[in-house]
Amino acid sequence: MAAAGSGHENWSSRSAFILAAVGSAVGLGNMWRFPAEAGENGGGAFVLFYIFCVILIGLPVLLSEVLIGRHGQANAPESVRRLARDSNASEGWSILGSMGVFAAFLILSFYCVVGGWVAYYIGVFVSDLFQTGLTGGAFEGRDPTDIEGLLPGLFGNGGLMVGLNLGFLAVTMFFVARGVSSGIEWVAVYLMPLFFVLFLCITIYGAFTGNFGDAVAYLFTFDFSKLTGEVMLAAVGQAFFSLSLGVAGMMTYGAYANRDTNLGETSGIIAVADTGVAMLAGLAIFPIVFAAGLSASAGPGLMFQSLPIAFQAMPFGSLIGLAFFIMVFFAALTSSVSLLEAPTAYVFEKFKMPRMVATLIVGGGAAVLGVLSSLSFNDMAEFYPLGFIPLFAETNFFDTLDGVTAKLFMPIGAILTCIFVGWIADTKLIDDENGLDGLLHKTWRALVRFVCPAALLVILIMGLLG
Ligand code: PFF
């Protein structure tokens, strides 16, 4: 259904909007990045600070972003421009949306690389299921170093990496090209419930067969001596990545929301669901890893290397491994779709071209960057695109894109969003959109005006210096 006069599509219902936005938020950030970051940053203190960041910074910024989108009913730069114009402010603020769209494009390109690894592990567990059978542990009779070597083995194969990357991107493009209701909404409405069912089964499985007590103690024992500047920076970066903030994704989805959707309430639901999944992902993965006597601090290798080793010793290991990676695939796809939608909506609305053509143009660009990212694990490992900047010295293409978006685009985008919504935009227009009243409204405004930009500025400076 198009909104009056805008030619713009809308979600078919409030629950479709919630599922799509939760689908955008819940992804590799929850299943792969959160446990890795928690493990590398000492567990409990990181987790507590992360929750703190979600409530005090993430949630207010999330509401600000969907609100800009809903007011504008257009792609992100255009939505910001419309709110600026309606507030008699400079339309130059649309740069905030343009930066976000560009950042979403950059994230998309390397997100699909990791999506490709997930697809690879689905293949690994399917073939293992045929070899090992249904009930036994995964990878029967194989040496753990062998299982650990699957990931470096994949990294060493440039052709396979590129193929998987482009395959994942192509699936993402297929759904975005179909449009909001029959593509993006379809993915969210079918895959998110399936994701939740699998997720619950695996968490229960982890709790009963793994070392649940140790995992709870690890994640929820707060040792404040471990709360260093670096840990705080990692936590806020993770909160932003996980909630899809600072990069126009939530503005774009907000633009498809109907006028009668209460945005304050909806943002709360998205934040609670996303954080709940991150916590439960920790409670699913760490018991299994601890039960196998493996370390929590394996970082990015936790999901792709430690977990498959841990499945070796568990009943139904191959089956659970397969279910786990299918579940992660669903979560990653609903996120990559939102990453592609933000720049695609911009291109087809701005240049008035068919959605299909815009999807091909944006997807084609992401494919080029994706190939460079895939090759940065093998043939182009020594290529450091921003090596002349100390912050990115000896950083390969993949890590440069990750670093530039997480350390620069996301915090700068969020600071500008807070200044725009808190200080520049017309208060009356903002109050009409946000769905909050009383103390909640006052608190949100104070957070957006003072706490969030100040905290983000400190974090940005710390990040740049560090
Ligand atoms: N929130 C997603 C995740 O946790 O995997 C990643 C993401 C999606 C970031 C969409 C930004 C975005 F616009």
Coordinates of C-alpha atoms and ligand atoms in Angstrom, one line a residue:
M1 CA 0.0 0.0 0.0
A2 CA 1.4 3.4 -0.9
A3 CA 1.3 6.3 1.4
A4 CA -0.9 9.2 0.1
G5 CA 0.9 11.1 -2.5
S6 CA 4.4 9.7 -1.9
G7 CA 4.3 6.6 -4.0
H8 CA 6.0 5.0 -1.0
E9 CA 5.2 1.6 0.3
N10 CA 4.1 0.8 3.8
W11 CA 4.3 -2.2 6.1
S12 CA 1.0 -4.1 6.0
S13 CA 0.7 -4.1 9.8
R14 CA 2.3 -2.9 13.0
S15 CA 3.5 -6.5 13.7
A16 CA 5.1 -6.7 10.3
F17 CA 7.0 -3.5 11.1
I18 CA 8.1 -4.9 14.4
L19 CA 9.2 -8.2 12.9
A20 CA 11.1 -6.5 10.1
A21 CA 12.9 -4.1 12.5
V22 CA 13.7 -6.9 15.0
G23 CA 14.9 -8.9 11.9
S24 CA 17.2 -6.0 11.0
A25 CA 18.5 -5.7 14.6
V26 CA 18.9 -9.4 15.3
G27 CA 21.7 -10.8 13.1
L28 CA 25.3 -11.8 13.1
G29 CA 25.8 -9.0 15.6
N30 CA 23.9 -11.0 18.2
M31 CA 24.9 -14.5 17.3
W32 CA 28.5 -14.0 16.3
R33 CA 29.8 -10.6 17.3
F34 CA 28.2 -10.3 20.8
P35 CA 29.5 -13.6 22.3
A36 CA 32.9 -12.9 20.7
E37 CA 33.1 -9.4 22.1
A38 CA 31.8 -10.5 25.6
G39 CA 34.4 -13.3 25.6
E40 CA 37.2 -11.0 24.5
N41 CA 36.3 -8.3 26.9
G42 CA 36.1 -10.4 30.1
G43 CA 32.4 -11.3 30.3
G44 CA 30.2 -9.7 33.0
A45 CA 31.5 -6.2 33.2
F46 CA 31.2 -5.9 29.4
V47 CA 27.7 -7.3 29.5
L48 CA 26.5 -5.0 32.2
F49 CA 27.9 -1.9 30.4
Y50 CA 26.4 -3.1 27.2
I51 CA 22.9 -3.2 28.7
F52 CA 23.5 0.2 30.2
C53 CA 24.5 1.5 26.7
V54 CA 21.4 0.0 25.1
I55 CA 19.0 1.7 27.5
L56 CA 20.7 5.1 27.9
I57 CA 22.1 5.6 24.4
G58 CA 20.8 3.0 22.0
L59 CA 17.1 3.2 22.7
P60 CA 16.9 7.0 22.5
V61 CA 18.8 7.1 19.3
L62 CA 16.7 4.2 17.9
L63 CA 13.5 6.2 18.6
S64 CA 15.0 9.3 17.0
E65 CA 15.9 7.4 13.8
V66 CA 12.5 5.7 13.3
L67 CA 10.8 9.0 14.0
I68 CA 12.8 10.8 11.3
G69 CA 11.8 8.1 8.8
R70 CA 8.2 8.1 9.8
H71 CA 7.9 11.8 9.5
G72 CA 9.6 11.9 6.1
Q73 CA 7.9 8.8 4.6
A74 CA 10.9 8.6 2.2
N75 CA 14.5 7.3 1.9
A76 CA 16.8 8.4 4.7
P77 CA 18.4 11.6 3.2
E78 CA 15.0 12.8 1.9
S79 CA 13.3 12.1 5.3
V80 CA 15.9 14.2 7.1
R81 CA 15.5 16.9 4.5
R82 CA 11.7 16.9 5.0
L83 CA 11.9 17.2 8.7
A84 CA 14.5 20.0 8.4
R85 CA 12.3 21.8 5.9
D86 CA 9.2 21.4 8.1
S87 CA 11.3 22.8 11.0
N88 CA 12.6 25.8 9.0
A89 CA 16.1 24.5 9.4
S90 CA 18.8 24.0 6.8
E91 CA 18.1 21.2 4.4
G92 CA 21.9 20.6 4.5
W93 CA 21.0 18.3 7.4
S94 CA 20.2 15.7 4.8
I95 CA 23.9 14.9 4.9
L96 CA 23.1 12.9 8.0
G97 CA 20.9 10.6 5.9
S98 CA 23.4 10.4 3.1
M99 CA 26.2 9.4 5.4
G100 CA 24.0 6.7 6.8
V101 CA 23.1 5.3 3.4
F102 CA 26.7 5.2 2.4
A103 CA 27.7 3.4 5.7
A104 CA 24.9 0.9 5.2
F105 CA 26.3 0.1 1.8
L106 CA 29.8 -0.4 3.2
I107 CA 28.5 -2.7 6.0
L108 CA 26.4 -4.6 3.5
S109 CA 29.5 -5.4 1.5
F110 CA 31.4 -7.1 4.3
Y111 CA 28.3 -8.5 6.1
C112 CA 27.6 -10.7 3.1
V113 CA 31.1 -12.0 3.3
V114 CA 30.4 -13.4 6.8
G115 CA 26.9 -14.5 5.6
G116 CA 28.8 -16.6 3.1
W117 CA 30.8 -18.3 5.9
V118 CA 27.5 -19.2 7.6
A119 CA 26.3 -20.8 4.3
Y120 CA 29.6 -22.7 4.1
Y121 CA 29.0 -24.2 7.6
I122 CA 25.5 -25.2 6.7
G123 CA 27.1 -27.2 3.9
V124 CA 29.7 -28.6 6.3
F125 CA 27.0 -29.8 8.7
V126 CA 24.7 -31.2 6.0
S127 CA 27.6 -33.4 4.7
D128 CA 28.5 -34.3 8.3
L129 CA 25.0 -35.4 9.0
F130 CA 25.2 -37.9 6.2
Q131 CA 28.5 -39.2 7.4
T132 CA 27.9 -39.3 11.2
G133 CA 24.1 -39.9 11.3
L134 CA 21.4 -38.3 13.4
T135 CA 22.2 -39.1 17.0
G136 CA 25.9 -39.0 17.3
G137 CA 28.2 -36.1 18.0
A138 CA 29.4 -34.1 15.0
F139 CA 32.6 -34.9 13.1
E140 CA 32.9 -38.4 14.5
G141 CA 36.5 -39.5 14.7
R142 CA 38.0 -36.2 13.4
D143 CA 40.7 -34.4 15.2
P144 CA 39.6 -31.1 16.9
T145 CA 42.4 -29.2 15.1
D146 CA 41.0 -30.5 11.9
I147 CA 37.6 -29.0 12.8
E148 CA 39.2 -25.7 13.9
G149 CA 41.0 -25.7 10.6
L150 CA 37.8 -25.6 8.6
L151 CA 37.7 -21.8 8.8
P152 CA 41.3 -21.1 7.8
G153 CA 40.8 -23.7 5.1
L154 CA 37.9 -21.6 3.8
F155 CA 39.9 -18.4 4.1
G156 CA 42.6 -19.9 2.0
N157 CA 40.3 -20.6 -0.8
G158 CA 39.7 -17.2 -2.5
G159 CA 37.4 -18.6 -5.2
L160 CA 35.1 -20.3 -2.7
M161 CA 35.0 -17.2 -0.5
V162 CA 34.0 -15.0 -3.4
G163 CA 31.4 -17.5 -4.6
L164 CA 29.8 -17.8 -1.1
N165 CA 29.9 -14.0 -0.6
L166 CA 28.2 -13.3 -4.0
G167 CA 25.7 -16.1 -3.4
F168 CA 24.6 -14.6 -0.1
L169 CA 24.4 -11.1 -1.6
A170 CA 22.3 -12.5 -4.5
V171 CA 19.8 -13.9 -2.1
T172 CA 19.6 -10.6 -0.3
M173 CA 19.1 -8.8 -3.6
F174 CA 16.3 -11.1 -4.6
F175 CA 14.2 -10.2 -1.6
V176 CA 14.9 -6.4 -1.8
A177 CA 14.1 -6.3 -5.5
R178 CA 10.7 -7.7 -4.7
G179 CA 9.8 -4.7 -2.6
V180 CA 8.6 -3.9 0.9
S181 CA 5.6 -6.1 1.2
S182 CA 6.3 -9.1 -1.0
G183 CA 10.1 -9.2 -0.3
I184 CA 11.4 -7.6 2.9
E185 CA 8.2 -8.1 4.9
W186 CA 7.9 -11.7 3.6
V187 CA 11.4 -12.6 4.8
A188 CA 10.7 -11.1 8.2
V189 CA 7.3 -12.6 8.7
Y190 CA 8.4 -16.1 7.7
L191 CA 12.0 -16.3 8.8
M192 CA 11.9 -14.5 12.1
P193 CA 9.4 -16.8 13.8
L194 CA 11.4 -19.8 12.5
F195 CA 14.5 -18.2 13.8
F196 CA 12.9 -17.8 17.3
V197 CA 11.7 -21.5 17.4
L198 CA 15.2 -22.8 16.5
F199 CA 16.8 -20.3 18.8
L200 CA 14.7 -21.4 21.8
C201 CA 15.4 -25.1 21.0
I202 CA 19.1 -24.6 20.9
T203 CA 19.2 -22.5 24.1
I204 CA 17.3 -25.2 25.9
Y205 CA 19.6 -27.8 24.5
G206 CA 22.6 -25.8 25.6
A207 CA 21.2 -25.3 29.1
F208 CA 20.5 -29.1 29.6
T209 CA 23.5 -30.6 27.9
G210 CA 26.1 -27.9 28.5
N211 CA 27.7 -26.2 31.4
F212 CA 24.9 -23.7 32.0
G213 CA 26.0 -22.6 35.5
D214 CA 29.4 -21.5 34.4
A215 CA 28.0 -19.6 31.5
V216 CA 25.6 -17.7 33.7
A217 CA 28.4 -16.9 36.2
Y218 CA 30.6 -15.8 33.4
L219 CA 28.1 -13.5 31.7
F220 CA 26.5 -12.1 34.8
T221 CA 29.2 -11.7 37.4
F222 CA 30.2 -8.1 37.3
D223 CA 33.9 -7.5 38.1
F224 CA 34.2 -3.8 37.8
S225 CA 38.0 -3.9 37.7
K226 CA 37.6 -5.2 34.2
L227 CA 35.6 -2.2 33.0
T228 CA 38.4 -0.3 31.2
G229 CA 38.0 2.4 28.5
E230 CA 38.6 -0.1 25.8
V231 CA 35.8 -2.4 27.2
M232 CA 33.4 0.5 27.3
L233 CA 34.2 1.4 23.8
A234 CA 33.7 -2.1 22.6
A235 CA 30.3 -2.3 24.5
V236 CA 28.9 0.9 23.0
G237 CA 30.1 -0.1 19.5
Q238 CA 28.4 -3.5 19.9
A239 CA 25.2 -1.9 21.1
F240 CA 25.0 0.3 18.0
F241 CA 25.9 -2.4 15.6
S242 CA 23.4 -4.8 17.2
L243 CA 20.5 -2.2 17.1
S244 CA 21.3 -1.3 13.5
L245 CA 21.9 2.3 14.5
G246 CA 23.8 5.3 13.0
V247 CA 23.5 4.0 9.4
A248 CA 20.0 4.9 8.1
G249 CA 18.7 1.3 8.3
M250 CA 16.1 2.2 11.0
M251 CA 15.2 5.5 9.4
T252 CA 14.4 3.6 6.2
Y253 CA 12.3 1.1 8.0
G254 CA 10.6 3.8 10.0
A255 CA 9.5 5.5 6.8
Y256 CA 7.3 2.5 6.0
A257 CA 5.5 2.7 9.4
N258 CA 1.9 3.8 9.5
R259 CA 0.9 7.0 11.3
D260 CA -0.9 5.1 14.0
T261 CA 2.1 3.0 15.1
N262 CA 3.3 4.1 18.5
L263 CA 7.0 4.6 17.8
G264 CA 8.1 4.9 21.5
E265 CA 6.5 1.5 22.3
T266 CA 7.8 -0.1 19.1
S267 CA 11.4 1.0 19.7
G268 CA 11.2 -0.4 23.2
I269 CA 10.0 -3.8 21.8
I270 CA 12.9 -3.8 19.3
A271 CA 15.5 -3.0 21.9
V272 CA 14.2 -5.6 24.4
A273 CA 14.0 -8.3 21.7
D274 CA 17.5 -7.6 20.3
T275 CA 19.1 -7.4 23.7
G276 CA 17.2 -10.5 24.9
V277 CA 18.5 -12.5 21.9
A278 CA 22.1 -11.3 22.5
M279 CA 21.9 -12.5 26.1
L280 CA 20.3 -15.8 25.2
A281 CA 22.9 -16.3 22.4
G282 CA 25.5 -16.0 25.1
L283 CA 23.5 -18.5 27.2
A284 CA 23.3 -20.9 24.3
I285 CA 26.9 -20.7 23.1
F286 CA 29.0 -20.5 26.3
P287 CA 27.5 -23.6 28.1
I288 CA 28.3 -25.7 25.0
V289 CA 31.8 -24.2 24.7
F290 CA 32.5 -24.5 28.5
A291 CA 31.3 -28.1 28.6
A292 CA 33.9 -28.9 25.9
G293 CA 36.5 -27.3 28.1
L294 CA 37.2 -24.6 25.5
S295 CA 38.0 -20.9 26.2
A296 CA 35.5 -18.1 26.1
S297 CA 37.9 -15.7 24.6
A298 CA 38.3 -17.2 21.2
G299 CA 36.8 -14.0 19.6
P300 CA 35.5 -14.2 16.1
G301 CA 36.5 -17.9 16.1
L302 CA 34.1 -18.7 18.9
M303 CA 31.1 -19.4 16.7
F304 CA 32.9 -20.8 13.6
Q305 CA 35.6 -22.8 15.4
S306 CA 35.0 -23.4 19.1
L307 CA 31.3 -24.2 18.7
P308 CA 31.7 -26.9 16.0
I309 CA 34.4 -28.5 18.1
A310 CA 32.0 -28.5 21.1
F311 CA 29.3 -30.1 19.0
Q312 CA 31.6 -33.1 18.6
A313 CA 31.0 -34.2 22.1
M314 CA 27.3 -33.6 22.2
P315 CA 24.4 -35.9 21.4
F316 CA 22.7 -35.0 18.1
G317 CA 25.8 -32.8 17.4
S318 CA 25.5 -32.7 13.6
L319 CA 21.8 -32.0 13.7
I320 CA 22.1 -29.2 16.3
G321 CA 25.1 -27.8 14.4
L322 CA 23.0 -27.7 11.2
A323 CA 20.0 -26.2 13.0
F324 CA 22.3 -23.6 14.6
F325 CA 23.8 -22.4 11.3
I326 CA 20.5 -22.4 9.5
M327 CA 19.1 -20.2 12.3
V328 CA 22.1 -17.8 12.1
F329 CA 21.6 -17.7 8.3
F330 CA 18.0 -16.6 8.7
A331 CA 19.0 -13.9 11.2
A332 CA 21.8 -12.7 8.9
L333 CA 19.5 -12.5 5.9
T334 CA 16.9 -10.4 7.6
S335 CA 19.7 -8.0 8.6
S336 CA 21.4 -7.9 5.2
V337 CA 18.1 -7.1 3.6
S338 CA 17.7 -4.0 5.7
L339 CA 21.3 -3.0 4.9
L340 CA 20.6 -3.2 1.2
E341 CA 17.2 -1.6 1.4
A342 CA 18.6 1.7 2.9
P343 CA 20.8 2.6 -0.2
T344 CA 18.4 1.0 -2.7
A345 CA 15.4 3.1 -1.5
Y346 CA 17.6 6.1 -1.8
V347 CA 18.8 5.3 -5.4
F348 CA 15.4 4.4 -6.8
E349 CA 13.5 7.3 -5.2
K350 CA 16.2 9.9 -6.0
F351 CA 16.8 8.8 -9.6
K352 CA 13.3 7.7 -10.2
M353 CA 14.3 4.3 -11.6
P354 CA 12.6 0.9 -11.1
R355 CA 13.4 -0.8 -7.8
M356 CA 14.9 -3.7 -9.7
V357 CA 17.5 -1.5 -11.4
A358 CA 18.4 0.3 -8.2
T359 CA 18.9 -3.1 -6.5
L360 CA 21.2 -4.3 -9.2
I361 CA 23.3 -1.1 -9.1
V362 CA 23.7 -1.1 -5.3
G363 CA 24.1 -4.8 -5.2
G364 CA 26.7 -4.6 -8.0
G365 CA 28.7 -2.0 -6.0
A366 CA 28.5 -4.2 -2.9
A367 CA 29.7 -7.2 -4.9
V368 CA 32.9 -5.3 -6.0
L369 CA 33.7 -4.3 -2.4
G370 CA 32.7 -7.8 -1.2
V371 CA 35.2 -9.4 -3.5
L372 CA 37.9 -7.2 -2.2
S373 CA 36.9 -8.1 1.4
S374 CA 36.8 -11.8 0.6
L375 CA 40.2 -11.6 -1.0
S376 CA 41.6 -9.8 2.0
F377 CA 41.7 -13.1 3.8
N378 CA 44.0 -14.6 1.2
D379 CA 45.4 -13.1 -2.0
M380 CA 45.1 -9.5 -0.8
A381 CA 46.0 -10.1 2.8
E382 CA 48.8 -7.5 2.7
F383 CA 46.7 -4.8 1.1
Y384 CA 46.0 -2.0 3.7
P385 CA 43.8 0.5 2.0
L386 CA 44.0 3.2 4.8
G387 CA 47.4 2.1 6.0
F388 CA 48.7 5.7 6.0
I389 CA 46.3 6.5 8.9
P390 CA 47.7 5.1 12.2
L391 CA 44.2 3.9 13.3
F392 CA 44.1 1.6 10.3
A393 CA 47.7 0.7 10.0
E394 CA 48.1 -2.9 8.9
T395 CA 44.4 -3.3 8.6
N396 CA 43.2 -5.3 5.6
F397 CA 40.2 -4.3 3.4
F398 CA 37.6 -6.3 5.4
D399 CA 38.7 -4.9 8.8
T400 CA 39.1 -1.4 7.4
L401 CA 35.4 -1.4 6.3
D402 CA 34.4 -2.8 9.7
G403 CA 36.6 -0.2 11.6
V404 CA 35.5 2.8 9.5
T405 CA 31.8 2.1 9.9
A406 CA 31.9 1.1 13.6
K407 CA 34.4 3.7 14.8
L408 CA 33.5 6.6 12.6
F409 CA 30.2 6.4 10.7
M410 CA 28.1 4.9 13.4
P411 CA 29.1 7.3 16.3
I412 CA 29.2 10.4 14.0
G413 CA 25.8 9.5 12.5
A414 CA 24.3 9.0 15.9
I415 CA 25.7 12.3 17.3
L416 CA 24.3 14.2 14.3
T417 CA 21.0 12.4 14.8
C418 CA 20.8 13.5 18.4
I419 CA 21.7 17.1 17.7
F420 CA 19.2 17.2 14.8
V421 CA 16.3 15.7 16.8
G422 CA 17.2 17.2 20.1
W423 CA 18.1 20.7 19.1
I424 CA 17.3 21.5 15.5
A425 CA 14.0 19.9 14.6
D426 CA 10.7 21.5 15.6
T427 CA 9.8 20.2 19.1
K428 CA 6.1 20.1 18.2
L429 CA 6.7 17.8 15.2
I430 CA 8.9 15.6 17.2
D431 CA 6.4 15.3 20.0
D432 CA 3.7 14.4 17.5
E433 CA 5.7 11.5 16.3
N434 CA 7.3 9.9 19.3
G435 CA 4.4 8.4 21.1
L436 CA 5.8 9.2 24.6
D437 CA 4.3 11.3 27.4
G438 CA 5.0 12.4 30.9
L439 CA 8.2 11.4 32.6
L440 CA 9.2 9.1 29.8
H441 CA 9.0 11.9 27.3
K442 CA 11.1 14.2 29.5
T443 CA 13.7 11.5 30.1
W444 CA 13.9 10.7 26.4
R445 CA 14.4 14.3 25.4
A446 CA 17.1 14.9 28.1
L447 CA 18.9 11.8 26.9
V448 CA 18.8 12.8 23.2
R449 CA 19.8 16.4 23.9
F450 CA 22.5 15.9 26.5
V451 CA 23.5 12.5 27.6
C452 CA 23.7 10.6 24.2
P453 CA 25.7 13.2 22.2
A454 CA 28.1 13.9 25.1
A455 CA 28.7 10.2 25.8
L456 CA 29.1 9.5 22.1
L457 CA 31.5 12.3 21.6
V458 CA 33.7 11.0 24.5
I459 CA 33.5 7.5 23.1
L460 CA 34.3 8.7 19.5
I461 CA 37.4 10.7 20.7
M462 CA 38.5 7.7 22.9
G463 CA 38.1 5.4 19.9
L464 CA 40.1 7.7 17.6
L465 CA 42.9 8.2 20.1
G466 CA 43.0 4.5 20.9
Ligands
PFF1 N1 22.0 -5.3 13.6 C1 22.6 -6.2 12.7 C2 23.3 -7.3 13.5 O1 23.3 -7.3 14.7 O2 23.8 -8.2 12.9 C3 23.6 -5.5 11.7 C4 23.1 -4.3 11.1 C5 22.0 -4.4 10.3 C6 23.7 -3.1 11.3 C7 21.4 -3.2 9.7 C8 23.2 -1.9 10.7 C9 22.1 -2.0 9.9 F1 21.6 -0.9 9.4

